[in-house]
XYZ file of C-alpha atoms in Angstrom:
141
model
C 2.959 13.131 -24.194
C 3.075 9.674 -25.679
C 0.843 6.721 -25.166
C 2.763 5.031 -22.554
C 3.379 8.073 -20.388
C -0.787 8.944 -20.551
C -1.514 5.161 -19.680
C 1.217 5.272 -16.732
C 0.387 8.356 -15.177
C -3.549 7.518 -15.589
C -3.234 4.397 -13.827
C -1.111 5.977 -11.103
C -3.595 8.441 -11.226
C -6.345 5.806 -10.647
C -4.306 3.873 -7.765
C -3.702 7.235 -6.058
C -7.403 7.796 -5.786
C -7.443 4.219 -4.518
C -5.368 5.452 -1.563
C -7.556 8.849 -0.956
C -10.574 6.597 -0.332
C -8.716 3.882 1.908
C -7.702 6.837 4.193
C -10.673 8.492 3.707
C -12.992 5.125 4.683
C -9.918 4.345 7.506
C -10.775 7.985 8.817
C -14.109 7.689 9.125
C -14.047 3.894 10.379
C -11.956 5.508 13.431
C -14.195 8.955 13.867
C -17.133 6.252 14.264
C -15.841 4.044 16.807
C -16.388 5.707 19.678
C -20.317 5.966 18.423
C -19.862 2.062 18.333
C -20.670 -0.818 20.572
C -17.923 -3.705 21.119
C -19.351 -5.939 19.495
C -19.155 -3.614 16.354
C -15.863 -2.929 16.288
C -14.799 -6.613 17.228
C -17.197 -7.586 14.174
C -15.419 -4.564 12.234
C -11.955 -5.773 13.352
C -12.626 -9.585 12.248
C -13.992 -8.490 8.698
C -10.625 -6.725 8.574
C -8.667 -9.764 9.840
C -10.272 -11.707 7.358
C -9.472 -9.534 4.633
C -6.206 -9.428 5.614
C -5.726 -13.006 5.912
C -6.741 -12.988 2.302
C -4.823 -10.765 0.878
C -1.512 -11.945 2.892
C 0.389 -14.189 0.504
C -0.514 -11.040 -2.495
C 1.036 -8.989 0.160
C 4.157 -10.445 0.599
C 4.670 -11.288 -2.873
C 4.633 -7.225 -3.926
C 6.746 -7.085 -0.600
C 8.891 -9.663 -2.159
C 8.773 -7.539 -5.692
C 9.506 -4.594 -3.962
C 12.795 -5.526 -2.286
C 13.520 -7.215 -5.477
C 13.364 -4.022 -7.256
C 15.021 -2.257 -5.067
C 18.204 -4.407 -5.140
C 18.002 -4.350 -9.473
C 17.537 -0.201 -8.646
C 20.497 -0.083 -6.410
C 22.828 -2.435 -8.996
C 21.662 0.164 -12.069
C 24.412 2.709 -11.859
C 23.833 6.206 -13.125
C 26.541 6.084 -15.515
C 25.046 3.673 -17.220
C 21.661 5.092 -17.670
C 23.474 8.034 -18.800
C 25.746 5.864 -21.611
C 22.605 4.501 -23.021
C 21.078 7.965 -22.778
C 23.664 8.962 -24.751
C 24.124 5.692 -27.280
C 20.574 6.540 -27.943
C 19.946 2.553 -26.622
C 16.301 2.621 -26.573
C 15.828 -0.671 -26.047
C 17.528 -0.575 -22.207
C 15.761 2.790 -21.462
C 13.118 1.521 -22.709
C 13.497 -1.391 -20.081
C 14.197 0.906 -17.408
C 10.876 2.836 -17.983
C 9.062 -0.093 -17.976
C 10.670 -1.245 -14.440
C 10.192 2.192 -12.956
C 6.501 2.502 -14.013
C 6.450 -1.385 -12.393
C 8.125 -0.215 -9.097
C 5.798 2.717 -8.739
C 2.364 0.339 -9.022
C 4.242 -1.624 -6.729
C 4.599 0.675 -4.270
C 1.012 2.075 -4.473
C 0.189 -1.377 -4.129
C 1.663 -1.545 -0.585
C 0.334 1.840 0.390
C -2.561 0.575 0.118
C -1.962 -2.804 1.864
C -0.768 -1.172 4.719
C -3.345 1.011 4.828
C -5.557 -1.937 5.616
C -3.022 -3.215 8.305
C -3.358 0.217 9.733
C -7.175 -0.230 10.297
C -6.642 -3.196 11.427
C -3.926 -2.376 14.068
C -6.578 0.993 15.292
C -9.359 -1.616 15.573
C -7.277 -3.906 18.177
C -6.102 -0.827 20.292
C -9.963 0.332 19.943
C -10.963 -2.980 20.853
C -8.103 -3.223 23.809
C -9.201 -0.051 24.979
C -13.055 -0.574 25.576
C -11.431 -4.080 27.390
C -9.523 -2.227 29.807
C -12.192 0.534 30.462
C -14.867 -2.783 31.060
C -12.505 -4.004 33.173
C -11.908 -1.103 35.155
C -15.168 -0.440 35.631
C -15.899 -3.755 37.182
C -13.195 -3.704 39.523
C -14.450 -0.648 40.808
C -17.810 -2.438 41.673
């Protein structure tokens, strides 16, 4: 394989693992919140809130990239990947490598990012939840 092919699939390889431990930390974040007082998860869901909050402008910028992409994808007709294929025109596959290898960190990217929305969305139905058991319980009073 060459160079760029090695480096490409080792940092998708890297990313991926990136995604295993989100989902692997998101799993265990929701296994543990029923062991959890309210005030934990609320603390839990803030830190994620904040984190989010942080990271929203990168977010919408890959977001941005992605759709971008997308379009330049769509407007890339087959025939002509196949011309330069067969022109031997290096320089646009080349090009097209290079934007494929971009599109698929940038996708990673937003697993990832939502991902963290995810765990943020489960803490705020965890958190609703233990607010509509409290109050039920106090009605019941």
């Amino acid at each position: 394989m060459s160079i760029a092919i090695d480096n490409f699939t080792k940092n998708l390889h890297d990313n991926l693992e990136a995604v295993e431990d989100r989902v692997k930390s998101l799993r265990e974040s929701i296994q543990s919140a029923p062991k959890k007082t309210q005030i934990e998860i609320e603390s839990q869901l803030d830190e994620a809130k904040a984190k989010l909050d942080t990271k929203k402008k990168e977010f919408d910028e890959y977001r941005a990239k992605l759709k971008a992409q997308f379009e330049e994808k769509e407007s890339e007709v087959k025939s002509h990947v196949e011309e330069w294929k067969t022109s031997r025109k290096a320089k646009k596959l080349e090009e097209r490598a290079d934007k494929a290898e971009n599109h698929a960190a940038t996708v990673t990217f937003l697993a990832i990012a939502t991902l963290e929305e995810a765990e943020k969305a489960t803490l705020e139905a965890i958190t609703a939840r233990l607010d509509a058991e409290a109050a039920a319980v106090t009605t019941k009073k």
